[in-house]
Amino acid sequence: MNENTKKKILGILLILPAFSLTMAVVALPIVQAVILSFTDVDTGVFSLVNYQKLFSNVHAVKNVYYTLHIVIVTVVLTIIIAYPLSLYLSFGKSRFARMMGKLYLIPRFIPGIVAVYAIMGIVRDSGALNRLFMQVGINLKPSLMYTPQGIVLANLWFNIPFAAMLISASMSGISPSLLESAQDVGASSFRIFRKIIFPLTAKSALVAAVFVFMGNIGSFTTPFLMGANAPRMLGVALYQEFSVFYNPAAAAALSTVMFLLSAAAGGVYIYSMMKEENWQK
Amino acid sequence: MKLLSRKTMAKAFGLIAGLLVSTLSVYASGSSEKTTINLYTSGSDNVRVTWEAVLAAFKEKNPDINVNLQFLASGTGGQGGVDRLISAIKAGQKTTDIDILETADNDIGRILTEAGKDSLAVIDASKVPNVKNIMQKSSVGGNQAIAFRGTTVLVAYDSAKITTPPKTPAELYAWIKSNPGRFAYNDPTTGGSGASFVVTAAYNFLPPEALTSNDPSWKTKWDQGFNLLKELHPYFYKASGKVQYPAKNQGTLDLLATGEVWMIPAWADMVLDQKSRNLLPQTIRLTQIEPAFTGGIQTMVVPALSSKKEASYKLLNFIASAEGQQIFVEKMKAIPVIDTTMLAKSTIDMLSGLQVKGFRTYTIGKLGDDMMRRWQEEIATLP
C-alpha cells in the first residue's frame, strides 16, 4: 500500500464512528418513521390510511395552513428587517453601527425557553408593558398572547440575528475597492446597491430565507407556550400525536409531511446553487 | 508528525492503566461490604431533590446499604424503569439490577399485565413492619405495592376575592357562569390539573366504576360531559379577545398569581410549594369539592427478580416511617399516606390545614388518550 492509499483509509476510519452514529441515530429512525407512516398499524401492511386520515381531518389541514402562514410571514419579515440591518451593520461607519454589530448576536446566546418566557412576561395582557402603561393610567392590552402575531414576534427575535449574520457575512466579502471604483466613476449609492451589492448578496439572503423557513416549520417552544389551543403549529400537533394521544403512525405521517415541506425549501436552495454554477461558466 | 516519543506514550499508558486498576480495586473492595441497590424513579426535578434527601437520611441509619438513585427527568424521552423491567422479564432474564421502583397505578397495571402477575414481590408487614401505618392502598397493585405519597387536584382560589368557595361541582359550575372570565383550566393535553377538570366533567355523570374501566363503550357516554364543557366555554378566561386554555399546569397558576383569574383547578403540591416560596400570594387557598377532582398515589414496587430484596424492604420501612414521610411532606408538599397525627405539628402546618380524605383515582387507560383527542377537536376549536 502506498502512502496515499493509507491516508485515504485513515481518513475513512476517522470519519467512520461519527458517520455510523449519524446513520444509526438520525438516518435509520427517519427511514423507520417514513415506513411506519405508510403502514396500517392494525394490519401491518402498506397503506395510505395514515395520510388519508390526516388530510381528511379538517383540523389537521388547518394546522398545516396555519403553520405555513406563520412561517411564511416570519420568513418575509425576517428578511425585510435583516437585510437593511445587515447593510447598516456592514457599511455604516458610525460608532452606533459598530456597537450594534457586536450586540445584535446576543439573542443567539439566550436559550429559547428563557427568551419565550421573557417575551411572554412583557407582552401578556398583565405583563410588563401593561403595568408600565398603567402607571400613566392607560390599560394597554397588547393582545399578542395566543395569536399568530405573538408567535411571529417571538420568531423574529430568534431569526433576525441569524439571518443578519448570514447576510452580513456575504456583504463583508464584497471588496471595498469594487465599491470605491464605482464611486470614482460617479455611481450613486443607490446604483451601487442595485448593480453591485444586491446581486452579490441576494443569494445569501435566499439561503437565509430557506434556513429560517426550515428552522421554523417544526418549531415547538414558542407555539406551545404562546399559541392558541387550535389551530396549532405542526410541531405542537406532532408532539400531541406522539406524546399525548400515543398515536405513533399518525405522528410519523405528520412528520413526513413536515419533512416534505422542509425538503421543498431545501430544493429551492439547491436549485439556486446549481444556477450559480451555470452563471459562472 | 510525532508529538510524543514512543517511550513517553508507553509511560503515559502505564500510568493511566495503573490509575484505572487502583480505582477499580478501591471501588470493588468498598462495595463488597455494602449492599448496593438501584432505585428507579422519574419526574420533575423536585422528585430528584426529595429522593436525594430521603436517601441521605436513610443512609445515616443504614450505612451498610448503598442506594443508587436512577433518576430520569420527565420529558427527556428516555426509557424509564418500568419499560426496562418489562422488557427484561419478557426477554427471559433471570435477574435484574432494578431493585426498587417508583410507580403510579397505570405503571403497575402495565407491569402486571405485560410481565406477569408474579413479576412483583408481595410486600407485607412481616418484611416491612411500618406498612401498618399506611392508610392508602393501590387499587391495582394490592399488596404488591406500597403507597408512599399522594397528591390530588383541588380547587385553588383567591380568598381575598372569594369568601365562600364552592363545595360541589354543581356550585363550581354555577360560580364559573356568574363570574365570567375569572376561572381557567389549563389545556388538558399539557398538564394533569386541566385533564382532571375535563375527566371529572364527563365522569361525574357516569357510575363510579367507569373511572376504573378501559372499556371503550364508556366513550359513547361522554356526550353529557362534553356538552357541559361546551356550555361553560364562553365563561372561561379570555385573552386577546378569545377564550384560552393556557399551556401547562403552571399556566393557570401564573394567571392566579397575577390576579387575572380567581379560581383554578390545581395540583395541591404545586400550590403549597409555590405559596411557601411566595410565588403565589398568601391569600390563595385550597379547597376540595365533593365529588372530588382526581388525584393519585405514588407507589413503590420491588421486582420479584431482584436478588437484594432485604435491602429494598429496609428502605421501604424507612419511607413508611414518620421520619421518611416527613421528608416527602416538607420537600415536595406531598400528602402523607400515614395518619397525620404521627407527624410533627410544624410539618402538618406546611399542608395549611389541608385534609384529604381519600384520593379519587382514575385508570381509564387508552380512553384517556381518546378523551384528550376529543377535547382537542371539539373544545379547543370552539370560537
XYZ file of C-alpha atoms in Angstrom:
664
model
C 0.000 0.000 0.000
C 1.382 3.400 -0.876
C 1.265 6.398 1.404
C -1.705 7.921 -0.405
C -3.982 4.910 -0.008
C -3.022 4.645 3.649
C -4.014 8.259 4.191
C -7.332 7.677 2.473
C -8.071 4.627 4.615
C -7.112 6.534 7.750
C -9.433 9.331 6.719
C -12.313 6.939 6.224
C -11.576 5.264 9.559
C -11.612 8.624 11.318
C -14.965 9.561 9.811
C -16.489 6.135 10.360
C -17.526 6.486 14.055
C -19.325 9.778 13.513
C -20.790 8.558 10.232
C -22.171 5.318 11.683
C -23.526 7.168 14.699
C -25.366 9.596 12.411
C -26.672 6.717 10.330
C -27.861 4.810 13.401
C -29.475 7.631 15.348
C -30.596 10.003 12.580
C -30.923 8.301 9.204
C -32.286 4.962 10.423
C -35.081 6.441 12.597
C -36.085 8.692 9.674
C -36.380 5.672 7.380
C -38.313 3.779 10.073
C -40.663 6.727 10.585
C -41.357 7.002 6.850
C -42.052 3.256 6.665
C -44.330 3.487 9.712
C -46.238 6.362 8.131
C -47.114 4.122 5.175
C -48.181 1.213 7.392
C -51.678 0.373 8.570
C -50.989 -0.332 12.273
C -53.975 -2.673 12.558
C -52.952 -4.981 9.731
C -49.258 -4.175 9.408
C -49.368 -3.854 5.617
C -48.503 -0.975 3.287
C -51.278 1.573 3.188
C -52.023 5.254 2.759
C -54.532 5.216 5.590
C -52.474 7.470 7.890
C -52.276 10.131 5.192
C -55.949 9.734 4.345
C -56.848 10.310 7.983
C -54.500 13.284 8.188
C -55.805 15.063 5.099
C -59.462 14.218 5.694
C -59.319 15.773 9.169
C -60.326 19.400 8.787
C -58.435 20.402 11.960
C -55.208 18.753 10.810
C -55.395 20.509 7.437
C -55.999 23.810 9.230
C -52.847 23.135 11.263
C -50.835 22.812 8.030
C -52.178 26.096 6.614
C -51.745 27.851 9.959
C -48.121 26.704 10.174
C -47.318 27.714 6.589
C -48.981 31.081 7.168
C -46.892 31.803 10.291
C -43.650 30.513 8.781
C -44.007 32.443 5.518
C -44.843 35.678 7.345
C -41.847 35.027 9.622
C -39.516 34.453 6.653
C -40.672 37.553 4.759
C -40.496 39.864 7.775
C -37.157 38.424 8.892
C -35.526 39.113 5.524
C -37.189 42.533 5.162
C -35.719 43.550 8.519
C -32.448 41.621 8.459
C -31.337 42.782 5.006
C -31.326 46.550 5.695
C -29.904 45.798 9.145
C -27.014 43.933 7.536
C -26.470 46.802 5.092
C -26.310 49.208 8.007
C -24.008 46.976 10.046
C -21.667 46.293 7.112
C -21.429 49.727 5.541
C -22.440 52.046 8.378
C -19.444 53.981 9.667
C -20.903 55.428 12.879
C -19.912 54.241 16.336
C -23.520 53.165 16.907
C -23.340 50.882 13.872
C -20.165 49.275 15.181
C -21.718 48.790 18.608
C -24.817 47.243 17.066
C -22.535 44.986 15.050
C -21.349 43.488 18.326
C -24.675 43.449 20.176
C -27.034 42.075 17.557
C -25.930 38.486 18.141
C -26.947 38.454 21.812
C -30.326 36.753 21.170
C -28.388 33.816 19.685
C -26.896 33.167 23.106
C -30.133 33.208 25.101
C -31.805 29.801 25.494
C -35.094 29.592 23.599
C -37.334 28.824 26.535
C -35.897 31.706 28.575
C -36.486 34.106 25.699
C -40.070 32.908 25.174
C -40.914 33.336 28.858
C -39.283 36.785 28.798
C -41.316 37.830 25.749
C -44.485 36.471 27.378
C -43.680 38.388 30.552
C -43.546 41.589 28.531
C -46.433 41.231 26.092
C -49.050 39.272 28.045
C -52.176 41.215 28.948
C -50.983 41.642 32.546
C -47.319 41.858 31.573
C -44.589 44.454 31.916
C -45.927 46.666 29.083
C -49.389 46.654 30.629
C -48.052 47.590 34.070
C -45.857 50.331 32.591
C -48.814 51.931 30.819
C -50.991 51.510 33.915
C -48.617 53.971 35.635
C -49.921 56.693 33.324
C -53.490 55.443 33.511
C -53.689 53.560 30.205
C -54.890 49.948 30.394
C -52.925 48.736 27.382
C -53.560 45.132 26.430
C -51.120 44.108 23.683
C -53.354 41.118 22.733
C -50.412 39.123 21.447
C -50.701 36.009 23.593
C -52.390 33.060 21.873
C -52.264 34.810 18.494
C -50.222 34.165 15.323
C -48.847 37.706 15.650
C -47.361 36.827 19.035
C -45.648 33.748 17.639
C -44.287 35.771 14.707
C -42.956 38.385 17.132
C -41.027 35.745 19.076
C -39.826 34.139 15.843
C -38.425 37.490 14.686
C -36.446 37.808 17.906
C -34.844 34.435 17.244
C -34.342 34.683 13.481
C -33.344 38.257 12.640
C -29.871 37.916 14.213
C -29.369 34.597 12.451
C -30.382 35.950 9.038
C -28.405 39.161 9.560
C -25.343 37.106 10.428
C -25.547 35.167 7.149
C -26.276 38.209 5.010
C -23.680 40.490 6.564
C -21.055 37.775 6.141
C -21.595 37.903 2.373
C -21.627 41.711 2.458
C -18.268 41.858 4.205
C -16.965 39.659 1.389
C -17.505 42.479 -1.132
C -14.183 44.104 -1.885
C -14.134 47.788 -0.847
C -12.123 48.566 -3.982
C -15.117 47.490 -6.053
C -17.343 49.997 -4.291
C -14.705 52.743 -4.384
C -14.082 52.365 -8.104
C -17.819 52.558 -8.713
C -17.942 55.732 -6.650
C -14.980 57.119 -8.596
C -16.808 56.793 -11.887
C -19.759 58.642 -10.339
C -22.221 55.923 -9.449
C -24.861 56.948 -6.911
C -25.227 54.993 -3.679
C -28.488 53.519 -4.886
C -26.916 52.476 -8.174
C -24.017 50.814 -6.321
C -26.535 48.927 -4.238
C -28.642 47.892 -7.218
C -25.778 46.931 -9.539
C -23.148 45.577 -7.133
C -24.245 44.886 -3.558
C -27.662 43.406 -4.240
C -26.592 40.939 -6.987
C -23.682 39.770 -4.818
C -25.779 39.221 -1.671
C -29.213 38.216 -2.974
C -28.167 34.597 -2.905
C -27.204 34.616 0.739
C -30.488 36.376 1.554
C -32.223 33.477 -0.181
C -30.131 30.992 1.769
C -31.073 32.783 4.985
C -34.742 32.645 3.994
C -34.507 28.897 3.338
C -32.843 28.242 6.677
C -35.360 30.386 8.563
C -38.170 28.504 6.835
C -36.759 25.108 7.717
C -35.938 26.143 11.249
C -39.463 27.372 11.936
C -41.621 24.774 10.229
C -41.072 22.405 13.147
C -40.748 24.965 15.919
C -42.148 23.864 19.261
C -41.357 26.000 22.301
C -42.835 29.284 21.068
C -46.127 27.928 19.674
C -46.500 25.523 22.614
C -46.314 28.324 25.171
C -47.696 31.266 23.171
C -50.010 29.648 20.640
C -53.772 29.142 20.769
C -55.364 25.777 21.568
C -56.452 25.430 17.941
C -55.266 25.560 15.264
C -51.794 24.506 16.360
C -48.463 24.697 14.615
C -47.263 21.345 13.283
C -44.501 20.966 15.880
C -47.060 21.083 18.689
C -49.566 18.921 16.797
C -46.809 16.354 16.284
C -45.952 16.373 19.986
C -49.627 15.813 20.808
C -49.977 12.888 18.416
C -46.856 11.254 19.773
C -46.848 12.044 23.497
C -50.470 12.789 24.378
C -52.636 10.690 22.031
C -49.964 7.962 21.704
C -50.533 7.557 18.003
C -47.061 6.930 16.502
C -48.345 6.138 12.992
C -50.224 9.443 12.716
C -47.187 11.222 14.168
C -44.986 9.556 11.531
C -47.308 10.690 8.719
C -47.327 14.230 10.088
C -43.553 14.339 10.413
C -43.180 13.053 6.842
C -45.374 15.939 5.672
C -43.187 18.359 7.646
C -40.116 16.751 6.157
C -41.512 17.246 2.624
C -42.239 20.922 3.338
C -38.656 21.375 4.511
C -37.400 19.390 1.536
C -39.248 21.747 -0.806
C -37.407 24.665 0.792
C -34.179 22.688 0.537
C -34.925 22.153 -3.156
C -35.107 25.908 -3.689
C -31.714 26.198 -2.019
C -30.090 23.510 -4.176
C -31.669 24.925 -7.355
C -30.252 28.373 -6.622
C -26.808 26.861 -6.010
C -26.916 24.988 -9.327
C -27.889 28.155 -11.166
C -24.790 29.854 -9.869
C -22.650 27.156 -11.452
C -24.124 27.939 -14.880
C -23.841 31.661 -14.442
C -20.187 31.418 -13.504
C -19.264 29.478 -16.637
C 4.421 14.435 12.705
C 5.475 12.999 16.002
C 4.404 14.876 19.085
C 5.256 12.200 21.606
C 8.048 9.697 21.570
C 7.167 6.053 21.914
C 8.721 5.942 25.374
C 6.586 8.766 26.677
C 3.477 7.166 25.209
C 4.264 3.870 26.904
C 4.804 5.656 30.204
C 1.528 7.533 29.885
C -0.382 4.364 29.103
C 1.216 2.628 32.077
C 0.189 5.482 34.329
C -3.421 5.507 33.102
C -3.701 1.744 33.381
C -2.288 1.854 36.910
C -4.758 4.525 37.941
C -7.637 2.546 36.484
C -6.667 -0.639 38.280
C -6.226 1.125 41.615
C -9.588 2.967 41.401
C -11.393 -0.180 40.354
C -9.910 -2.176 43.212
C -10.886 0.505 45.741
C -14.419 0.509 44.307
C -14.613 -3.287 44.417
C -13.328 -3.601 47.972
C -15.714 -0.823 49.081
C -18.789 -2.472 47.638
C -18.004 -5.924 48.972
C -19.027 -4.851 52.483
C -22.070 -2.915 51.360
C -25.239 -3.927 49.600
C -25.900 -1.648 46.675
C -29.418 -1.366 45.310
C -30.767 0.632 42.379
C -33.825 2.817 42.880
C -35.546 3.794 39.614
C -37.666 6.897 39.504
C -38.559 9.764 37.204
C -40.444 13.029 37.213
C -39.806 16.730 37.624
C -36.694 17.948 39.371
C -38.421 18.211 42.765
C -38.758 14.415 42.671
C -34.987 14.084 42.392
C -34.322 16.620 45.145
C -36.757 14.893 47.504
C -35.358 11.436 46.861
C -31.839 12.672 47.477
C -32.920 13.984 50.875
C -34.742 10.743 51.718
C -31.774 8.612 50.714
C -29.321 10.777 52.682
C -31.429 10.331 55.836
C -31.757 6.600 55.135
C -28.019 6.195 54.661
C -27.306 7.724 58.040
C -29.300 4.972 59.696
C -28.230 2.196 57.351
C -24.578 2.747 56.486
C -24.343 -0.806 55.135
C -26.819 -0.117 52.330
C -25.909 1.999 49.373
C -28.813 3.203 47.209
C -28.105 4.355 43.672
C -30.736 6.826 42.542
C -31.502 6.200 38.862
C -33.452 9.347 38.104
C -34.857 10.121 34.680
C -36.168 13.657 34.199
C -39.628 13.654 32.658
C -39.882 14.743 29.049
C -36.403 13.530 28.142
C -37.994 10.697 26.195
C -35.711 8.080 27.690
C -36.669 4.593 28.673
C -37.845 4.509 32.253
C -37.509 1.769 34.832
C -40.975 0.415 34.030
C -40.153 -0.184 30.368
C -36.784 -1.659 31.243
C -38.253 -4.031 33.802
C -40.968 -5.238 31.430
C -38.506 -5.853 28.603
C -36.044 -7.610 30.940
C -38.733 -10.026 32.116
C -40.082 -10.512 28.595
C -36.551 -11.290 27.417
C -36.426 -14.075 29.995
C -33.681 -12.617 32.170
C -33.138 -14.429 35.459
C -32.058 -11.419 37.479
C -32.399 -7.656 37.294
C -30.497 -4.658 38.592
C -33.791 -2.812 39.101
C -34.177 -3.435 42.818
C -36.902 -0.967 43.692
C -39.077 1.187 41.501
C -41.385 4.184 41.924
C -44.663 3.672 40.067
C -48.105 5.120 39.500
C -51.192 2.907 39.228
C -51.090 2.653 35.451
C -47.406 1.599 35.619
C -48.290 -1.253 37.976
C -51.151 -2.217 35.679
C -48.743 -2.394 32.755
C -46.143 -4.424 34.657
C -48.679 -6.942 35.931
C -50.392 -7.432 32.573
C -47.306 -7.326 30.322
C -44.743 -9.047 32.540
C -47.000 -11.358 34.527
C -48.859 -11.293 37.835
C -45.859 -12.656 39.779
C -43.367 -10.149 38.422
C -43.616 -8.021 41.584
C -42.803 -9.223 45.092
C -45.594 -9.356 47.681
C -44.795 -6.890 50.459
C -46.348 -7.490 53.878
C -45.880 -6.435 57.492
C -43.513 -9.311 58.250
C -40.975 -7.788 55.889
C -41.837 -4.120 56.249
C -43.270 -3.545 59.759
C -44.177 0.103 59.139
C -46.575 -0.935 56.392
C -49.273 -0.984 59.095
C -49.035 2.841 59.279
C -50.056 3.284 55.681
C -53.668 4.189 55.146
C -53.789 4.282 51.348
C -53.646 1.252 49.139
C -53.084 0.965 45.413
C -56.247 -0.341 43.778
C -54.196 -2.012 41.054
C -51.133 -3.169 42.954
C -52.769 -4.559 46.112
C -50.127 -5.948 48.462
C -47.520 -5.956 45.689
C -47.150 -2.185 46.043
C -46.720 0.299 48.876
C -48.263 3.755 48.676
C -45.816 6.373 49.926
C -47.047 9.791 48.855
C -50.117 11.301 47.329
C -51.232 14.390 45.528
C -54.513 15.474 44.092
C -56.124 18.220 42.086
C -58.053 20.674 44.238
C -59.761 23.997 43.697
C -57.302 26.843 44.307
C -58.909 30.232 44.864
C -58.068 33.736 45.994
C -59.635 34.180 49.443
C -59.304 37.956 49.127
C -61.946 37.874 46.404
C -63.975 34.769 47.262
C -65.293 34.232 50.773
C -67.445 31.145 50.210
C -65.785 28.732 47.800
C -67.915 26.094 46.052
C -68.403 22.729 47.745
C -69.722 20.657 44.859
C -69.080 20.538 41.100
C -72.577 21.994 40.546
C -71.724 25.001 42.751
C -68.378 25.332 40.976
C -70.001 25.380 37.517
C -72.574 27.906 38.753
C -69.768 30.114 40.087
C -67.963 29.946 36.736
C -71.116 31.144 34.958
C -71.766 34.008 37.345
C -68.123 35.181 37.241
C -67.241 35.189 33.536
C -63.518 35.291 32.737
C -62.462 34.535 36.313
C -61.911 30.793 36.024
C -59.356 28.956 33.894
C -58.355 25.362 33.486
C -55.199 24.571 31.556
C -55.061 22.824 28.196
C -55.620 19.213 29.358
C -53.172 17.860 26.773
C -50.389 19.757 28.545
C -50.989 19.121 32.237
C -52.863 16.923 34.688
C -54.883 19.580 36.520
C -56.716 20.591 33.342
C -57.101 16.942 32.412
C -58.707 16.293 35.793
C -61.232 19.071 35.172
C -62.162 17.526 31.816
C -62.252 13.930 33.081
C -64.412 14.722 36.113
C -66.749 16.881 33.990
C -67.542 13.750 31.974
C -67.287 11.060 34.654
C -69.407 12.847 37.274
C -72.331 11.883 35.025
C -71.269 8.212 34.973
C -71.349 5.456 37.616
C -68.196 5.256 39.808
C -66.964 2.008 38.232
C -66.470 3.825 34.910
C -63.430 5.634 36.368
C -61.503 2.377 36.674
C -62.578 0.832 33.391
C -60.922 0.947 29.998
C -63.977 -0.496 28.254
C -64.444 1.566 25.043
C -68.250 1.509 25.460
C -67.937 4.282 28.072
C -66.781 6.582 25.265
C -70.324 6.844 23.962
C -71.440 8.204 27.341
C -69.121 11.210 27.401
C -71.522 13.455 25.468
C -73.165 14.961 28.536
C -69.765 15.943 29.930
C -68.565 17.446 26.658
C -71.825 19.369 26.333
C -71.169 20.781 29.787
C -67.644 21.838 28.749
C -69.087 23.498 25.637
C -71.748 25.264 27.688
C -69.115 26.590 30.134
C -66.611 27.501 27.382
C -67.679 31.160 26.919
C -67.328 31.835 30.668
C -63.654 30.884 30.982
C -60.602 33.148 30.975
C -60.254 35.283 27.870
C -57.107 36.757 26.341
C -56.701 38.566 23.039
C -60.492 38.526 22.713
C -60.905 34.742 22.834
C -61.338 32.042 25.470
C -57.950 30.444 26.125
C -56.782 27.327 27.876
C -53.168 28.144 28.910
C -50.389 25.614 28.421
C -49.180 23.517 31.335
C -50.263 23.318 34.997
C -48.130 26.385 35.630
C -50.017 28.398 33.005
C -53.150 28.722 35.147
C -51.142 29.143 38.360
C -49.475 32.182 36.748
C -52.904 33.663 35.986
C -53.966 33.074 39.588
C -50.769 34.731 40.839
C -51.331 37.883 38.763
C -54.990 38.040 39.767
C -56.279 37.660 36.204
C -58.349 34.696 37.354
C -59.674 33.988 40.837
C -60.159 30.242 40.763
C -58.475 27.295 39.039
C -58.123 23.537 39.384
C -54.539 22.920 40.555
C -52.261 20.249 41.966
C -52.169 20.537 45.769
C -48.381 20.065 45.969
C -47.690 22.771 43.365
C -49.874 25.328 45.155
C -48.449 24.594 48.623
C -44.877 24.607 47.346
C -45.272 27.886 45.447
C -47.059 29.505 48.385
C -44.205 28.524 50.687
C -41.778 30.244 48.315
C -44.011 33.316 47.934
C -44.531 32.658 44.240
C -48.266 32.702 44.942
C -49.962 35.334 47.131
C -50.671 34.179 50.691
C -54.392 34.757 50.085
C -54.516 31.706 47.797
C -56.323 28.812 49.473
C -57.149 25.250 48.562
C -60.468 23.504 48.934
C -61.846 20.140 47.988
C -65.191 19.767 46.233
C -67.327 16.653 46.552
C -67.273 14.561 44.337
C -63.598 15.497 44.118
C -61.234 16.150 41.262
C -58.985 13.216 40.557
C -55.624 12.632 42.157
C -53.402 9.748 42.833
C -50.927 7.979 44.999
C -47.387 7.133 44.042
C -46.289 3.646 44.988
C -43.073 1.666 45.353
C -42.718 -1.841 43.971
C -39.977 -4.452 44.298
C -39.394 -6.675 41.237
C -39.556 -10.385 42.082
C -36.326 -10.894 40.110
C -34.270 -8.608 42.357
C -31.695 -10.506 44.413
C -31.398 -7.789 47.070
C -34.971 -7.553 48.314
C -33.975 -7.363 52.002
C -32.180 -4.047 51.428
C -35.173 -2.710 49.478
C -37.519 -3.686 52.323
C -35.369 -1.723 54.770
C -35.674 1.311 52.508
C -39.451 0.816 52.265
C -39.679 0.579 56.031
C -37.912 3.910 56.317
C -40.157 5.524 53.699
C -43.252 4.357 55.599
C -41.926 5.719 58.912
C -42.931 9.105 60.282
C -39.397 10.349 59.628
C -39.493 9.283 55.972
C -42.985 10.685 55.405
C -41.932 13.977 56.957
C -39.300 14.451 54.246
C -41.840 13.935 51.449
C -44.210 16.448 53.043
C -41.505 19.025 53.688
C -39.598 18.705 50.415
C -42.414 18.301 47.912
C -45.571 19.149 49.892
C -46.821 15.657 49.225
C -49.922 14.480 51.012
C -48.730 11.897 53.581
C -50.074 8.354 53.410
C -49.807 7.805 57.187
C -52.053 9.296 59.866
C -51.080 12.969 60.149
C -51.133 12.743 63.965
C -47.870 10.795 63.660
C -46.159 13.832 62.138
C -44.719 16.872 63.888
C -47.033 19.879 64.093
C -44.620 22.068 62.114
C -44.767 19.513 59.304
C -48.560 19.358 59.267
C -48.693 23.151 59.200
C -46.978 23.009 55.823
C -50.119 21.429 54.437
C -52.097 24.546 55.506
C -54.788 22.521 57.222
C -55.416 20.563 54.055
C -57.488 17.489 54.859
C -57.562 14.982 52.082
C -59.881 12.145 52.989
C -59.160 9.974 50.053
C -57.949 10.007 46.514
C -60.278 9.715 43.597
C -58.070 7.900 41.149
C -58.814 7.099 37.537
C -57.363 4.363 35.419
C -59.139 4.524 32.082
C -56.101 3.513 30.014
C -56.253 4.301 26.311
C -59.624 6.006 26.793
C -57.743 8.906 28.361
C -55.877 9.480 25.072
C -59.172 9.398 23.156
C -60.706 11.862 25.577
C -57.802 14.280 25.067
C -58.167 13.969 21.290
C -61.888 14.660 21.540
C -61.169 17.723 23.703
C -58.632 18.947 21.119
C -61.115 18.526 18.263
C -64.331 19.694 19.944
C -63.399 22.137 22.712
C -60.083 23.670 21.620
C -61.612 24.548 18.251
C -64.603 26.418 19.719
C -64.577 30.073 18.698
